Short mmCIF file of C-alpha atoms in Angstrom, two decimals:
data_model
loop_
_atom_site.label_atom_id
_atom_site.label_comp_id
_atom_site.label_asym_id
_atom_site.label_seq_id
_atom_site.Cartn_x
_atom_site.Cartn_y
_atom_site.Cartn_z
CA UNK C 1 31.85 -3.52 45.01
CA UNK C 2 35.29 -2.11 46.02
CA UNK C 3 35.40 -2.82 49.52
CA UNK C 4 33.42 -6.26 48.32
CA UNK C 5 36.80 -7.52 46.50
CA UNK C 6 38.91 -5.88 49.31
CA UNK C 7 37.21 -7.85 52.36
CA UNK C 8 36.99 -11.34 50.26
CA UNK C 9 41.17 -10.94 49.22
CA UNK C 10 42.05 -10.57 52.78
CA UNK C 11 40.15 -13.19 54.03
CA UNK C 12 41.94 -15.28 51.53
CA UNK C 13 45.25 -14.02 52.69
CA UNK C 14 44.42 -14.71 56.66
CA UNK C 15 42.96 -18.10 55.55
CA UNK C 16 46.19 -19.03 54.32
CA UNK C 17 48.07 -17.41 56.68
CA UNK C 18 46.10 -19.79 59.34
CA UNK C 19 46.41 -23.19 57.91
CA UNK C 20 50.31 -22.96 57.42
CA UNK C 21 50.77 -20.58 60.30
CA UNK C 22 52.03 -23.09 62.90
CA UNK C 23 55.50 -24.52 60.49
CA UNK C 24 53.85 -27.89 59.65
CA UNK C 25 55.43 -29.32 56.13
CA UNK C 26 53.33 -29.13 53.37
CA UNK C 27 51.58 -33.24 53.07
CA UNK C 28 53.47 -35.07 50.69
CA UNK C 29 52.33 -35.39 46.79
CA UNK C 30 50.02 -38.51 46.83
CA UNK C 31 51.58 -39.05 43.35
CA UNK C 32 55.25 -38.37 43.66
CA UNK C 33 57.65 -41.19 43.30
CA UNK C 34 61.15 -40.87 42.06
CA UNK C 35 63.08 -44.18 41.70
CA UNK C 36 66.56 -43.65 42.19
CA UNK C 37 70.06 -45.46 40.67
CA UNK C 38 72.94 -44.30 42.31
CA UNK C 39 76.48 -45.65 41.94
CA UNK C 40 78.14 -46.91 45.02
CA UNK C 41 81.64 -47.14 45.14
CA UNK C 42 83.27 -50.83 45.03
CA UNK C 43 78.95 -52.12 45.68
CA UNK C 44 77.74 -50.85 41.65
CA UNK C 45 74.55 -49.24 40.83
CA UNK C 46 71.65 -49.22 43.47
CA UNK C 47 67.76 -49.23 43.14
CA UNK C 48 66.27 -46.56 45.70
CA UNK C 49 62.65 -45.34 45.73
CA UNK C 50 61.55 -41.98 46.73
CA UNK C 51 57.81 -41.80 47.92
CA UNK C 52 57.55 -37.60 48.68
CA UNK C 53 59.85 -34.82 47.51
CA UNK C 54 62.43 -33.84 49.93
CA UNK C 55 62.02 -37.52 51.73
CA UNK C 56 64.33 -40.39 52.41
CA UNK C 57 65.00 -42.86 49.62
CA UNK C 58 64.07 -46.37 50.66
CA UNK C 59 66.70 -49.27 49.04
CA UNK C 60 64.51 -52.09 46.96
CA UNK C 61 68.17 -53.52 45.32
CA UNK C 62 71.62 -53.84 45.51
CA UNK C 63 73.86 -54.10 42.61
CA UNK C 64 71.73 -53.68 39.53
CA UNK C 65 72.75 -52.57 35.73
CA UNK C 66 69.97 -52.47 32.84
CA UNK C 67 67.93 -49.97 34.39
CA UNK C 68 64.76 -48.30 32.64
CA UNK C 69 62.05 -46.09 33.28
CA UNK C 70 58.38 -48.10 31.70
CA UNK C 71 56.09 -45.44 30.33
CA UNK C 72 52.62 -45.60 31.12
CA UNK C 73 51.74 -47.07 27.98
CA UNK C 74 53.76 -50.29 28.50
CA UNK C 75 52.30 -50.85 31.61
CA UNK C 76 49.06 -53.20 30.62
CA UNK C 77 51.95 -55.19 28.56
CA UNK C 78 54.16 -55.39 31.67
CA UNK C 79 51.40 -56.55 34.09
CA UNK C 80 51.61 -53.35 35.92
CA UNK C 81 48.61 -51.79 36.93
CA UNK C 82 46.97 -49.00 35.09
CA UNK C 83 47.09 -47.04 38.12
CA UNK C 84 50.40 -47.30 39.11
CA UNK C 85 52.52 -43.96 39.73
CA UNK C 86 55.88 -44.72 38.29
CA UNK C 87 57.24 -48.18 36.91
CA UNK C 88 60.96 -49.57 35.79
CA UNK C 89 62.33 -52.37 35.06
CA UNK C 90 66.16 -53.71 35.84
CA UNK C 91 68.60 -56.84 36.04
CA UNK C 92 70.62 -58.14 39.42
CA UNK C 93 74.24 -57.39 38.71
CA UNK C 94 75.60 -60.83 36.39
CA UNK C 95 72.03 -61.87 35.46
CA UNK C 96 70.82 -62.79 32.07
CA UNK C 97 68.53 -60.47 30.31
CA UNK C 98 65.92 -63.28 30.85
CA UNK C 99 65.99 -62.53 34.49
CA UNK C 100 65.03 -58.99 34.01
CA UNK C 101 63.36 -57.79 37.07
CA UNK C 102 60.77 -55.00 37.08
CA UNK C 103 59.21 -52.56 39.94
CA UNK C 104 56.50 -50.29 40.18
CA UNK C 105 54.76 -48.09 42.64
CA UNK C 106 51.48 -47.29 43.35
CA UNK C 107 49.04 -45.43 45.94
CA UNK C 108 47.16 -48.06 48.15
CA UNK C 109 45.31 -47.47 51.34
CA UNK C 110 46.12 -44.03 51.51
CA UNK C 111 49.95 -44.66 51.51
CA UNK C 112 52.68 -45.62 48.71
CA UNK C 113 52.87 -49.41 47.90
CA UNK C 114 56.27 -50.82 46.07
CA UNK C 115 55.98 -54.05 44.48
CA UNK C 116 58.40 -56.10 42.53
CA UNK C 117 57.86 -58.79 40.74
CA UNK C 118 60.44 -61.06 37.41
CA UNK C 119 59.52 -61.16 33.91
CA UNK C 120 58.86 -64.54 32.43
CA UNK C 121 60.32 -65.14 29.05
CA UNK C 122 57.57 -65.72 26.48
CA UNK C 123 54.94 -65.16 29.07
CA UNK C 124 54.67 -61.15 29.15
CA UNK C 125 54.62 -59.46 32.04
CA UNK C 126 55.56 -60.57 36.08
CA UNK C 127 54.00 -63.85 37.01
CA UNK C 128 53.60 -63.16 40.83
CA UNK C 129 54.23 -59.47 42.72
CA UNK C 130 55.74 -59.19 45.80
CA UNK C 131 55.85 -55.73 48.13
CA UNK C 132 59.07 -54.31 48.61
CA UNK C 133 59.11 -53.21 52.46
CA UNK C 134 60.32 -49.41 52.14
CA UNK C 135 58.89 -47.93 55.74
#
């Protein structure tokens, strides 16, 4: 039984010894998505999106204010789909808060979609999405 639990722990160490044996990165979290509002000297606050941990941010706006994270529960209210990974919603710099934009991200086709689409006042949520090119 000894040798038993011996012989099955170091096949567990050499089998991950193997797959992660020649440097390649780990694959990025399928569900990761970090959206990003950093302020830019004499440009304002920006909108970036982060689709893996460690990666590039990808601009989806310049000069925005009124930024906020939508929690999952809000998202059926917001027209965002259920299965989205991470929502917000924000206004163009000077806009009135009937213009306020909103952006979500979500895991299509094996890769990480960003769509963007303007709330309509009285109507709910976004009336048409469009993708946000990030890649």
């Amino acid at each position: 039984m000894k040798s038993l639990l011996s012989v099955t722990f170091c096949f567990c160490v050499l089998q991950s010894c193997v797959q992660h044996a020649d440097g390649e990165p780990d694959p990025p979290d399928p569900s990761y998505v970090q959206f990003i509002t950093p302020w830019q000297p004499g440009v304002g606050m920006g909108l970036y999106v982060r689709v893996d941990k460690g990666g590039e941010p990808h601009p989806v706006q310049e000069n925005i204010s009124n930024f906020t994270t939508i929690a999952r529960g809000q998202f059926a209210e917001k027209g965002i789909p259920a299965n989205a990974i991470a929502a917000a919603s924000f206004l163009e710099m000077g806009d009135p808060k009937a213009d306020l934009q909103a952006v979500y991200a979500i895991r299509q086709d094996d890769d990480i979609q960003v769509f963007r689409g303007y709330f309509v006042p009285g109507f709910g949520g976004p009336v048409e999405w469009e993708r946000v090119k990030i890649r």
